[in-house]
Amino acid sequence: MKRKKNHANEITEYILTIITIINILVIAKSLGLHGIGYFAIAMTVTYLVISFVSGWAGNFLAKYIKGRITRKQYRNASNFFRGSLLAIGIGSLIVATVLTLFGNFVGKFLFKDIHIGLCICIAAPIVFLYSISAIFSGYFKGLGINRPILIYQVIRCFVTFTGSVYFMKITMNYGAKVSALLQNESITYIYGAFGAIAGFVVGQLIGFITLFVFWILFHGELSRLVHSDTTRYSESILDCIRMVCISGVVSGVKNILFLCAPMINYILYLSFDKSLTGPAGIALGGCLFGIALPCMLLVIHLFMLWNQKAYKGMNTL
């Protein structure tokens, strides 16, 4: 029964990921190469930062809490959750603040375009919201309560899709007025990218609020177990923070090394080919990060989804 539930959860995650990829392609269709370039480059930078700060946190926390609860070390599980929330929460807040304050510098220095920096500034809150959500997701997963995580993922996906398209249309309409005033058509699509990114921020915010509400409803379950903990030695919150920081740096570096190659190649290409400064470089980024990579990921996830369903069919034989 448990295996069937895990299989259903995996299929749901694949479907939601496919919907998110389709969302990006819909945005690309509306914004064109330049607009999707601003959106996709900024979001790629943001999620690369997330992969280092907290992309590993959910599964890491889930495994630890599950292991401690199996050994009936409930106080250690509770302390580890609090330590993780404190360490990753403060760390992600600092990183999000740095991105907000220095996003313009990153845009000018790496991508030679100030509007990329503005997009990064708008996307920066996602780092903090995603990181905190990963901690709560790991908490529920460690307790074996998967329904809140599923609801969170569905709500986040739905709000992100509708919100990004809605805000994109609003900001594009405003950008068209500014564009007509300044006689610069590209401003329309830059504003559209701002709106699409804002939709992703709102989606992550609503998702976090959903998880937090579920935590309020369920956190008493672990608290009651803590009172029945009879272990002589318990890890302090400071010990847990130290463990999270050490493991986090190792996992974060591994994630960055695995994921950063396309972005590094793009930045180097911009640096060495002077003809790609300005709109041409942004359009190239739009082709790479806004169309080519999403299409590749869409094919991969469709295949993985089909493979999961085929695997389920073989189990029913």
PDB file of C-alpha atoms in Angstrom:
ATOM      1  CA  MET A   1       0.000   0.000   0.000  1.00  0.00           C
ATOM      2  CA  LYS A   2       2.811   2.382   0.954  1.00  0.00           C
ATOM      3  CA  ARG A   3       4.639   1.586  -2.300  1.00  0.00           C
ATOM      4  CA  LYS A   4       1.500   2.423  -4.305  1.00  0.00           C
ATOM      5  CA  LYS A   5       1.179   5.786  -2.505  1.00  0.00           C
ATOM      6  CA  ASN A   6       4.827   6.629  -3.194  1.00  0.00           C
ATOM      7  CA  HIS A   7       4.363   5.658  -6.841  1.00  0.00           C
ATOM      8  CA  ALA A   8       1.275   7.893  -7.121  1.00  0.00           C
ATOM      9  CA  ASN A   9       3.173  10.784  -5.519  1.00  0.00           C
ATOM     10  CA  GLU A  10       6.027  10.392  -8.008  1.00  0.00           C
ATOM     11  CA  ILE A  11       3.610  10.427 -10.950  1.00  0.00           C
ATOM     12  CA  THR A  12       1.948  13.557  -9.551  1.00  0.00           C
ATOM     13  CA  GLU A  13       5.321  15.288  -9.200  1.00  0.00           C
ATOM     14  CA  TYR A  14       6.186  14.461 -12.820  1.00  0.00           C
ATOM     15  CA  ILE A  15       2.843  15.827 -14.025  1.00  0.00           C
ATOM     16  CA  LEU A  16       3.266  19.059 -12.032  1.00  0.00           C
ATOM     17  CA  THR A  17       6.804  19.480 -13.363  1.00  0.00           C
ATOM     18  CA  ILE A  18       5.518  19.025 -16.922  1.00  0.00           C
ATOM     19  CA  ILE A  19       2.842  21.681 -16.283  1.00  0.00           C
ATOM     20  CA  THR A  20       5.529  24.068 -14.998  1.00  0.00           C
ATOM     21  CA  ILE A  21       7.640  23.494 -18.119  1.00  0.00           C
ATOM     22  CA  ILE A  22       4.581  24.133 -20.303  1.00  0.00           C
ATOM     23  CA  ASN A  23       4.059  27.328 -18.288  1.00  0.00           C
ATOM     24  CA  ILE A  24       7.561  28.496 -19.271  1.00  0.00           C
ATOM     25  CA  LEU A  25       6.907  27.680 -22.934  1.00  0.00           C
ATOM     26  CA  VAL A  26       3.613  29.614 -22.821  1.00  0.00           C
ATOM     27  CA  ILE A  27       5.506  32.603 -21.424  1.00  0.00           C
ATOM     28  CA  ALA A  28       8.107  32.196 -24.180  1.00  0.00           C
ATOM     29  CA  LYS A  29       5.377  32.224 -26.825  1.00  0.00           C
ATOM     30  CA  SER A  30       3.963  35.476 -25.438  1.00  0.00           C
ATOM     31  CA  LEU A  31       7.217  37.311 -24.735  1.00  0.00           C
ATOM     32  CA  GLY A  32       9.280  36.363 -27.770  1.00  0.00           C
ATOM     33  CA  LEU A  33      13.018  35.703 -27.733  1.00  0.00           C
ATOM     34  CA  HIS A  34      14.057  38.899 -25.971  1.00  0.00           C
ATOM     35  CA  GLY A  35      11.369  38.799 -23.307  1.00  0.00           C
ATOM     36  CA  ILE A  36      11.868  35.131 -22.482  1.00  0.00           C
ATOM     37  CA  GLY A  37      15.616  35.833 -22.425  1.00  0.00           C
ATOM     38  CA  TYR A  38      15.196  38.269 -19.518  1.00  0.00           C
ATOM     39  CA  PHE A  39      12.831  35.919 -17.727  1.00  0.00           C
ATOM     40  CA  ALA A  40      14.754  32.685 -18.272  1.00  0.00           C
ATOM     41  CA  ILE A  41      18.238  34.023 -17.490  1.00  0.00           C
ATOM     42  CA  ALA A  42      17.080  35.590 -14.225  1.00  0.00           C
ATOM     43  CA  MET A  43      15.129  32.488 -13.159  1.00  0.00           C
ATOM     44  CA  THR A  44      18.048  30.205 -14.065  1.00  0.00           C
ATOM     45  CA  VAL A  45      20.391  32.266 -11.889  1.00  0.00           C
ATOM     46  CA  THR A  46      17.835  32.194  -9.067  1.00  0.00           C
ATOM     47  CA  TYR A  47      17.368  28.430  -9.157  1.00  0.00           C
ATOM     48  CA  LEU A  48      21.121  27.848  -9.397  1.00  0.00           C
ATOM     49  CA  VAL A  49      21.425  29.816  -6.160  1.00  0.00           C
ATOM     50  CA  ILE A  50      18.586  27.763  -4.657  1.00  0.00           C
ATOM     51  CA  SER A  51      20.318  24.524  -5.653  1.00  0.00           C
ATOM     52  CA  PHE A  52      23.254  25.575  -3.488  1.00  0.00           C
ATOM     53  CA  VAL A  53      21.339  27.104  -0.579  1.00  0.00           C
ATOM     54  CA  SER A  54      18.504  24.612  -0.108  1.00  0.00           C
ATOM     55  CA  GLY A  55      17.965  22.366  -3.129  1.00  0.00           C
ATOM     56  CA  TRP A  56      19.216  19.445  -1.036  1.00  0.00           C
ATOM     57  CA  ALA A  57      17.470  20.397   2.218  1.00  0.00           C
ATOM     58  CA  GLY A  58      14.082  18.686   1.887  1.00  0.00           C
ATOM     59  CA  ASN A  59      15.323  15.134   1.323  1.00  0.00           C
ATOM     60  CA  PHE A  60      18.196  15.580   3.777  1.00  0.00           C
ATOM     61  CA  LEU A  61      15.859  16.697   6.561  1.00  0.00           C
ATOM     62  CA  ALA A  62      13.302  13.990   5.746  1.00  0.00           C
ATOM     63  CA  LYS A  63      15.889  11.205   5.996  1.00  0.00           C
ATOM     64  CA  TYR A  64      17.255  12.527   9.279  1.00  0.00           C
ATOM     65  CA  ILE A  65      13.864  12.981  10.951  1.00  0.00           C
ATOM     66  CA  LYS A  66      12.650   9.603   9.725  1.00  0.00           C
ATOM     67  CA  GLY A  67      15.804   7.917  11.070  1.00  0.00           C
ATOM     68  CA  ARG A  68      15.534   9.576  14.483  1.00  0.00           C
ATOM     69  CA  ILE A  69      11.836   8.777  14.804  1.00  0.00           C
ATOM     70  CA  THR A  70      12.519   5.139  13.881  1.00  0.00           C
ATOM     71  CA  ARG A  71      14.970   5.035  16.805  1.00  0.00           C
ATOM     72  CA  LYS A  72      12.420   6.880  18.989  1.00  0.00           C
ATOM     73  CA  GLN A  73      14.774   9.844  19.367  1.00  0.00           C
ATOM     74  CA  TYR A  74      11.958  12.363  19.098  1.00  0.00           C
ATOM     75  CA  ARG A  75      13.807  15.217  20.784  1.00  0.00           C
ATOM     76  CA  ASN A  76      16.693  14.914  18.330  1.00  0.00           C
ATOM     77  CA  ALA A  77      14.216  14.994  15.434  1.00  0.00           C
ATOM     78  CA  SER A  78      12.563  18.121  16.836  1.00  0.00           C
ATOM     79  CA  ASN A  79      15.899  19.844  17.488  1.00  0.00           C
ATOM     80  CA  PHE A  80      17.106  19.020  13.988  1.00  0.00           C
ATOM     81  CA  PHE A  81      13.996  20.550  12.447  1.00  0.00           C
ATOM     82  CA  ARG A  82      14.455  23.721  14.494  1.00  0.00           C
ATOM     83  CA  GLY A  83      18.166  23.900  13.747  1.00  0.00           C
ATOM     84  CA  SER A  84      17.547  23.416  10.023  1.00  0.00           C
ATOM     85  CA  LEU A  85      14.825  26.051  10.014  1.00  0.00           C
ATOM     86  CA  LEU A  86      17.127  28.497  11.787  1.00  0.00           C
ATOM     87  CA  ALA A  87      20.252  27.822   9.709  1.00  0.00           C
ATOM     88  CA  ILE A  88      18.664  27.592   6.273  1.00  0.00           C
ATOM     89  CA  GLY A  89      16.095  30.292   7.023  1.00  0.00           C
ATOM     90  CA  ILE A  90      18.741  32.848   8.027  1.00  0.00           C
ATOM     91  CA  GLY A  91      21.122  31.743   5.274  1.00  0.00           C
ATOM     92  CA  SER A  92      18.511  31.957   2.528  1.00  0.00           C
ATOM     93  CA  LEU A  93      17.281  35.325   3.824  1.00  0.00           C
ATOM     94  CA  ILE A  94      20.826  36.715   3.664  1.00  0.00           C
ATOM     95  CA  VAL A  95      21.344  35.338   0.143  1.00  0.00           C
ATOM     96  CA  ALA A  96      17.982  36.724  -1.039  1.00  0.00           C
ATOM     97  CA  THR A  97      18.877  40.136   0.418  1.00  0.00           C
ATOM     98  CA  VAL A  98      22.280  40.103  -1.299  1.00  0.00           C
ATOM     99  CA  LEU A  99      20.636  39.219  -4.632  1.00  0.00           C
ATOM    100  CA  THR A 100      18.154  42.055  -4.180  1.00  0.00           C
ATOM    101  CA  LEU A 101      20.840  44.605  -3.331  1.00  0.00           C
ATOM    102  CA  PHE A 102      23.449  43.495  -5.868  1.00  0.00           C
ATOM    103  CA  GLY A 103      21.259  42.051  -8.642  1.00  0.00           C
ATOM    104  CA  ASN A 104      21.938  45.089 -10.826  1.00  0.00           C
ATOM    105  CA  PHE A 105      25.685  44.573 -10.461  1.00  0.00           C
ATOM    106  CA  VAL A 106      25.312  40.882 -11.402  1.00  0.00           C
ATOM    107  CA  GLY A 107      23.289  41.844 -14.479  1.00  0.00           C
ATOM    108  CA  LYS A 108      25.824  44.438 -15.641  1.00  0.00           C
ATOM    109  CA  PHE A 109      28.937  42.406 -14.849  1.00  0.00           C
ATOM    110  CA  LEU A 110      27.930  38.931 -16.058  1.00  0.00           C
ATOM    111  CA  PHE A 111      25.260  39.585 -18.688  1.00  0.00           C
ATOM    112  CA  LYS A 112      26.048  43.181 -19.736  1.00  0.00           C
ATOM    113  CA  ASP A 113      22.406  44.223 -19.286  1.00  0.00           C
ATOM    114  CA  ILE A 114      20.876  46.144 -16.385  1.00  0.00           C
ATOM    115  CA  HIS A 115      17.403  44.721 -17.026  1.00  0.00           C
ATOM    116  CA  ILE A 116      18.665  41.218 -16.224  1.00  0.00           C
ATOM    117  CA  GLY A 117      19.731  42.627 -12.869  1.00  0.00           C
ATOM    118  CA  LEU A 118      16.252  44.040 -12.264  1.00  0.00           C
ATOM    119  CA  CYS A 119      14.733  40.647 -13.074  1.00  0.00           C
ATOM    120  CA  ILE A 120      17.100  38.976 -10.603  1.00  0.00           C
ATOM    121  CA  CYS A 121      16.069  41.500  -7.933  1.00  0.00           C
ATOM    122  CA  ILE A 122      12.399  40.657  -8.492  1.00  0.00           C
ATOM    123  CA  ALA A 123      13.086  36.904  -8.382  1.00  0.00           C
ATOM    124  CA  ALA A 124      15.289  37.066  -5.247  1.00  0.00           C
ATOM    125  CA  PRO A 125      12.455  36.415  -2.700  1.00  0.00           C
ATOM    126  CA  ILE A 126      11.969  32.974  -4.283  1.00  0.00           C
ATOM    127  CA  VAL A 127      15.289  31.913  -2.702  1.00  0.00           C
ATOM    128  CA  PHE A 128      13.967  32.492   0.816  1.00  0.00           C
ATOM    129  CA  LEU A 129      10.431  31.220   0.185  1.00  0.00           C
ATOM    130  CA  TYR A 130      11.591  28.049  -1.557  1.00  0.00           C
ATOM    131  CA  SER A 131      14.162  27.313   1.149  1.00  0.00           C
ATOM    132  CA  ILE A 132      11.680  27.606   4.019  1.00  0.00           C
ATOM    133  CA  SER A 133       9.152  25.539   2.070  1.00  0.00           C
ATOM    134  CA  ALA A 134      11.802  22.829   1.563  1.00  0.00           C
ATOM    135  CA  ILE A 135      12.313  22.620   5.338  1.00  0.00           C
ATOM    136  CA  PHE A 136       8.603  22.203   6.031  1.00  0.00           C
ATOM    137  CA  SER A 137       8.312  19.669   3.192  1.00  0.00           C
ATOM    138  CA  GLY A 138      11.182  17.662   4.660  1.00  0.00           C
ATOM    139  CA  TYR A 139       9.534  17.835   8.075  1.00  0.00           C
ATOM    140  CA  PHE A 140       6.268  16.368   6.781  1.00  0.00           C
ATOM    141  CA  LYS A 141       8.036  13.785   4.651  1.00  0.00           C
ATOM    142  CA  GLY A 142      10.112  12.674   7.636  1.00  0.00           C
ATOM    143  CA  LEU A 143       6.947  12.206   9.671  1.00  0.00           C
ATOM    144  CA  GLY A 144       5.404  10.196   6.842  1.00  0.00           C
ATOM    145  CA  ILE A 145       2.683  12.800   6.210  1.00  0.00           C
ATOM    146  CA  ASN A 146       2.745  13.319   2.438  1.00  0.00           C
ATOM    147  CA  ARG A 147      -0.680  14.864   1.821  1.00  0.00           C
ATOM    148  CA  PRO A 148       0.364  18.440   2.821  1.00  0.00           C
ATOM    149  CA  ILE A 149       3.331  18.260   0.449  1.00  0.00           C
ATOM    150  CA  LEU A 150       1.113  17.140  -2.419  1.00  0.00           C
ATOM    151  CA  ILE A 151      -1.425  19.913  -1.757  1.00  0.00           C
ATOM    152  CA  TYR A 152       1.409  22.451  -1.527  1.00  0.00           C
ATOM    153  CA  GLN A 153       2.839  21.348  -4.877  1.00  0.00           C
ATOM    154  CA  VAL A 154      -0.544  21.461  -6.623  1.00  0.00           C
ATOM    155  CA  ILE A 155      -1.434  24.909  -5.236  1.00  0.00           C
ATOM    156  CA  ARG A 156       2.009  26.315  -6.033  1.00  0.00           C
ATOM    157  CA  CYS A 157       1.844  24.973  -9.595  1.00  0.00           C
ATOM    158  CA  PHE A 158      -1.678  26.318 -10.199  1.00  0.00           C
ATOM    159  CA  VAL A 159      -1.013  29.770  -8.711  1.00  0.00           C
ATOM    160  CA  THR A 160       2.329  30.062 -10.516  1.00  0.00           C
ATOM    161  CA  PHE A 161       0.805  29.188 -13.893  1.00  0.00           C
ATOM    162  CA  THR A 162      -2.191  31.502 -13.617  1.00  0.00           C
ATOM    163  CA  GLY A 163      -0.305  34.241 -11.760  1.00  0.00           C
ATOM    164  CA  SER A 164       2.635  34.398 -14.154  1.00  0.00           C
ATOM    165  CA  VAL A 165       0.387  34.640 -17.224  1.00  0.00           C
ATOM    166  CA  TYR A 166      -1.940  37.159 -15.533  1.00  0.00           C
ATOM    167  CA  PHE A 167       0.803  39.472 -14.263  1.00  0.00           C
ATOM    168  CA  MET A 168       2.658  39.143 -17.559  1.00  0.00           C
ATOM    169  CA  LYS A 169      -0.377  40.419 -19.472  1.00  0.00           C
ATOM    170  CA  ILE A 170      -0.884  43.317 -17.054  1.00  0.00           C
ATOM    171  CA  THR A 171       2.744  44.440 -17.120  1.00  0.00           C
ATOM    172  CA  MET A 172       2.954  43.999 -20.901  1.00  0.00           C
ATOM    173  CA  ASN A 173      -0.017  46.338 -21.333  1.00  0.00           C
ATOM    174  CA  TYR A 174       1.692  48.917 -19.130  1.00  0.00           C
ATOM    175  CA  GLY A 175       5.001  48.317 -20.897  1.00  0.00           C
ATOM    176  CA  ALA A 176       3.344  48.943 -24.266  1.00  0.00           C
ATOM    177  CA  LYS A 177       2.401  52.444 -23.082  1.00  0.00           C
ATOM    178  CA  VAL A 178       5.949  53.113 -21.879  1.00  0.00           C
ATOM    179  CA  SER A 179       7.294  51.636 -25.107  1.00  0.00           C
ATOM    180  CA  ALA A 180       5.160  53.971 -27.224  1.00  0.00           C
ATOM    181  CA  LEU A 181       6.321  56.924 -25.136  1.00  0.00           C
ATOM    182  CA  LEU A 182      10.021  56.057 -25.424  1.00  0.00           C
ATOM    183  CA  GLN A 183       9.835  54.655 -28.946  1.00  0.00           C
ATOM    184  CA  ASN A 184      11.415  51.364 -27.809  1.00  0.00           C
ATOM    185  CA  GLU A 185       9.415  48.221 -28.529  1.00  0.00           C
ATOM    186  CA  SER A 186      11.609  45.932 -26.398  1.00  0.00           C
ATOM    187  CA  ILE A 187      10.400  47.645 -23.208  1.00  0.00           C
ATOM    188  CA  THR A 188       7.045  45.900 -23.633  1.00  0.00           C
ATOM    189  CA  TYR A 189       8.651  42.489 -23.329  1.00  0.00           C
ATOM    190  CA  ILE A 190      10.970  43.536 -20.510  1.00  0.00           C
ATOM    191  CA  TYR A 191       7.931  44.571 -18.469  1.00  0.00           C
ATOM    192  CA  GLY A 192       6.272  41.295 -19.431  1.00  0.00           C
ATOM    193  CA  ALA A 193       9.267  39.408 -18.009  1.00  0.00           C
ATOM    194  CA  PHE A 194       8.919  41.405 -14.773  1.00  0.00           C
ATOM    195  CA  GLY A 195       5.288  40.315 -14.476  1.00  0.00           C
ATOM    196  CA  ALA A 196       5.971  36.665 -15.252  1.00  0.00           C
ATOM    197  CA  ILE A 197       8.666  36.534 -12.568  1.00  0.00           C
ATOM    198  CA  ALA A 198       6.308  38.214 -10.103  1.00  0.00           C
ATOM    199  CA  GLY A 199       3.813  35.413 -10.789  1.00  0.00           C
ATOM    200  CA  PHE A 200       6.421  32.820  -9.794  1.00  0.00           C
ATOM    201  CA  VAL A 201       7.127  34.763  -6.586  1.00  0.00           C
ATOM    202  CA  VAL A 202       3.425  34.869  -5.728  1.00  0.00           C
ATOM    203  CA  GLY A 203       3.052  31.155  -6.468  1.00  0.00           C
ATOM    204  CA  GLN A 204       5.914  30.282  -4.122  1.00  0.00           C
ATOM    205  CA  LEU A 205       4.523  32.612  -1.463  1.00  0.00           C
ATOM    206  CA  ILE A 206       1.052  31.031  -1.565  1.00  0.00           C
ATOM    207  CA  GLY A 207       2.670  27.584  -1.492  1.00  0.00           C
ATOM    208  CA  PHE A 208       4.701  28.503   1.592  1.00  0.00           C
ATOM    209  CA  ILE A 209       1.603  29.844   3.363  1.00  0.00           C
ATOM    210  CA  THR A 210      -0.167  26.550   2.591  1.00  0.00           C
ATOM    211  CA  LEU A 211       2.669  24.523   4.123  1.00  0.00           C
ATOM    212  CA  PHE A 212       2.817  26.806   7.152  1.00  0.00           C
ATOM    213  CA  VAL A 213      -0.907  26.338   7.802  1.00  0.00           C
ATOM    214  CA  PHE A 214      -0.464  22.561   7.650  1.00  0.00           C
ATOM    215  CA  TRP A 215       2.501  22.828  10.020  1.00  0.00           C
ATOM    216  CA  ILE A 216       0.340  24.679  12.537  1.00  0.00           C
ATOM    217  CA  LEU A 217      -2.191  21.853  12.289  1.00  0.00           C
ATOM    218  CA  PHE A 218       0.315  18.982  12.560  1.00  0.00           C
ATOM    219  CA  HIS A 219       3.287  20.245  14.592  1.00  0.00           C
ATOM    220  CA  GLY A 220       1.673  19.118  17.846  1.00  0.00           C
ATOM    221  CA  GLU A 221       2.142  15.500  16.767  1.00  0.00           C
ATOM    222  CA  LEU A 222       5.926  15.644  17.071  1.00  0.00           C
ATOM    223  CA  SER A 223       5.700  17.820  20.184  1.00  0.00           C
ATOM    224  CA  ARG A 224       3.660  15.145  21.962  1.00  0.00           C
ATOM    225  CA  LEU A 225       6.218  12.510  20.994  1.00  0.00           C
ATOM    226  CA  VAL A 226       9.053  14.625  22.419  1.00  0.00           C
ATOM    227  CA  HIS A 227       7.555  14.322  25.907  1.00  0.00           C
ATOM    228  CA  SER A 228       7.797  10.534  25.663  1.00  0.00           C
ATOM    229  CA  ASP A 229      11.487  10.616  24.646  1.00  0.00           C
ATOM    230  CA  THR A 230      13.611   8.785  27.223  1.00  0.00           C
ATOM    231  CA  THR A 231      17.009   8.944  25.481  1.00  0.00           C
ATOM    232  CA  ARG A 232      19.820  10.107  27.748  1.00  0.00           C
ATOM    233  CA  TYR A 233      21.719  12.088  25.144  1.00  0.00           C
ATOM    234  CA  SER A 234      20.096  14.534  22.782  1.00  0.00           C
ATOM    235  CA  GLU A 235      21.738  16.709  20.170  1.00  0.00           C
ATOM    236  CA  SER A 236      21.507  20.406  20.830  1.00  0.00           C
ATOM    237  CA  ILE A 237      20.145  22.844  18.276  1.00  0.00           C
ATOM    238  CA  LEU A 238      23.687  24.205  17.876  1.00  0.00           C
ATOM    239  CA  ASP A 239      24.948  20.701  17.001  1.00  0.00           C
ATOM    240  CA  CYS A 240      22.161  20.392  14.449  1.00  0.00           C
ATOM    241  CA  ILE A 241      22.989  23.767  12.903  1.00  0.00           C
ATOM    242  CA  ARG A 242      26.635  22.729  12.573  1.00  0.00           C
ATOM    243  CA  MET A 243      25.607  19.467  10.909  1.00  0.00           C
ATOM    244  CA  VAL A 244      23.259  21.233   8.497  1.00  0.00           C
ATOM    245  CA  CYS A 245      25.910  23.789   7.512  1.00  0.00           C
ATOM    246  CA  ILE A 246      28.605  21.183   6.855  1.00  0.00           C
ATOM    247  CA  SER A 247      26.328  18.838   4.924  1.00  0.00           C
ATOM    248  CA  GLY A 248      24.705  21.758   3.140  1.00  0.00           C
ATOM    249  CA  VAL A 249      27.969  23.159   1.790  1.00  0.00           C
ATOM    250  CA  VAL A 250      29.007  19.745   0.451  1.00  0.00           C
ATOM    251  CA  SER A 251      25.591  19.058  -1.120  1.00  0.00           C
ATOM    252  CA  GLY A 252      25.287  22.613  -2.442  1.00  0.00           C
ATOM    253  CA  VAL A 253      28.684  22.521  -4.162  1.00  0.00           C
ATOM    254  CA  LYS A 254      27.780  19.166  -5.713  1.00  0.00           C
ATOM    255  CA  ASN A 255      24.498  20.590  -7.042  1.00  0.00           C
ATOM    256  CA  ILE A 256      26.182  23.685  -8.460  1.00  0.00           C
ATOM    257  CA  LEU A 257      28.896  21.657 -10.206  1.00  0.00           C
ATOM    258  CA  PHE A 258      26.232  19.421 -11.715  1.00  0.00           C
ATOM    259  CA  LEU A 259      23.900  22.190 -12.915  1.00  0.00           C
ATOM    260  CA  CYS A 260      25.988  25.250 -13.722  1.00  0.00           C
ATOM    261  CA  ALA A 261      27.677  24.165 -16.978  1.00  0.00           C
ATOM    262  CA  PRO A 262      25.112  25.710 -19.403  1.00  0.00           C
ATOM    263  CA  MET A 263      25.146  29.046 -17.549  1.00  0.00           C
ATOM    264  CA  ILE A 264      28.958  29.173 -17.399  1.00  0.00           C
ATOM    265  CA  ASN A 265      29.176  28.385 -21.125  1.00  0.00           C
ATOM    266  CA  TYR A 266      26.659  31.126 -21.875  1.00  0.00           C
ATOM    267  CA  ILE A 267      28.516  33.720 -19.791  1.00  0.00           C
ATOM    268  CA  LEU A 268      31.859  32.819 -21.400  1.00  0.00           C
ATOM    269  CA  TYR A 269      30.285  32.994 -24.849  1.00  0.00           C
ATOM    270  CA  LEU A 270      28.986  36.497 -24.102  1.00  0.00           C
ATOM    271  CA  SER A 271      32.438  37.547 -22.848  1.00  0.00           C
ATOM    272  CA  PHE A 272      34.385  36.350 -25.878  1.00  0.00           C
ATOM    273  CA  ASP A 273      31.913  37.203 -28.652  1.00  0.00           C
ATOM    274  CA  LYS A 274      31.489  40.976 -28.605  1.00  0.00           C
ATOM    275  CA  SER A 275      28.760  40.812 -31.253  1.00  0.00           C
ATOM    276  CA  LEU A 276      26.426  39.307 -28.642  1.00  0.00           C
ATOM    277  CA  THR A 277      26.265  42.361 -26.403  1.00  0.00           C
ATOM    278  CA  GLY A 278      22.794  43.783 -25.898  1.00  0.00           C
ATOM    279  CA  PRO A 279      19.647  42.310 -27.498  1.00  0.00           C
ATOM    280  CA  ALA A 280      21.494  39.596 -29.445  1.00  0.00           C
ATOM    281  CA  GLY A 281      22.952  38.114 -26.249  1.00  0.00           C
ATOM    282  CA  ILE A 282      19.589  38.235 -24.489  1.00  0.00           C
ATOM    283  CA  ALA A 283      17.932  36.510 -27.448  1.00  0.00           C
ATOM    284  CA  LEU A 284      20.573  33.786 -27.324  1.00  0.00           C
ATOM    285  CA  GLY A 285      19.855  33.308 -23.620  1.00  0.00           C
ATOM    286  CA  GLY A 286      16.157  33.116 -24.412  1.00  0.00           C
ATOM    287  CA  CYS A 287      16.768  30.375 -26.994  1.00  0.00           C
ATOM    288  CA  LEU A 288      18.955  28.400 -24.596  1.00  0.00           C
ATOM    289  CA  PHE A 289      17.251  28.785 -21.195  1.00  0.00           C
ATOM    290  CA  GLY A 290      13.723  29.682 -22.260  1.00  0.00           C
ATOM    291  CA  ILE A 291      13.104  27.294 -25.167  1.00  0.00           C
ATOM    292  CA  ALA A 292      15.830  24.662 -25.741  1.00  0.00           C
ATOM    293  CA  LEU A 293      16.350  23.506 -22.141  1.00  0.00           C
ATOM    294  CA  PRO A 294      12.618  23.497 -21.277  1.00  0.00           C
ATOM    295  CA  CYS A 295      11.884  21.443 -24.407  1.00  0.00           C
ATOM    296  CA  MET A 296      14.616  18.967 -23.483  1.00  0.00           C
ATOM    297  CA  LEU A 297      13.288  18.724 -19.920  1.00  0.00           C
ATOM    298  CA  LEU A 298       9.747  18.282 -21.242  1.00  0.00           C
ATOM    299  CA  VAL A 299      10.784  15.303 -23.376  1.00  0.00           C
ATOM    300  CA  ILE A 300      12.742  13.789 -20.481  1.00  0.00           C
ATOM    301  CA  HIS A 301       9.877  14.137 -18.000  1.00  0.00           C
ATOM    302  CA  LEU A 302       7.309  12.804 -20.477  1.00  0.00           C
ATOM    303  CA  PHE A 303       9.493   9.753 -20.955  1.00  0.00           C
ATOM    304  CA  MET A 304       9.936   9.356 -17.195  1.00  0.00           C
ATOM    305  CA  LEU A 305       6.173   9.693 -16.679  1.00  0.00           C
ATOM    306  CA  TRP A 306       5.476   7.080 -19.340  1.00  0.00           C
ATOM    307  CA  ASN A 307       8.102   4.832 -17.768  1.00  0.00           C
ATOM    308  CA  GLN A 308       6.455   5.194 -14.343  1.00  0.00           C
ATOM    309  CA  LYS A 309       3.041   4.252 -15.746  1.00  0.00           C
ATOM    310  CA  ALA A 310       4.531   1.288 -17.598  1.00  0.00           C
ATOM    311  CA  TYR A 311       6.210   0.173 -14.371  1.00  0.00           C
ATOM    312  CA  LYS A 312       2.881   0.415 -12.548  1.00  0.00           C
ATOM    313  CA  GLY A 313       1.214  -1.619 -15.304  1.00  0.00           C
ATOM    314  CA  MET A 314       3.787  -4.381 -14.951  1.00  0.00           C
ATOM    315  CA  ASN A 315       3.159  -4.525 -11.199  1.00  0.00           C
ATOM    316  CA  THR A 316      -0.551  -5.070 -11.750  1.00  0.00           C
ATOM    317  CA  LEU A 317       0.020  -8.071 -14.011  1.00  0.00           C
TER     318      LEU A 317
END
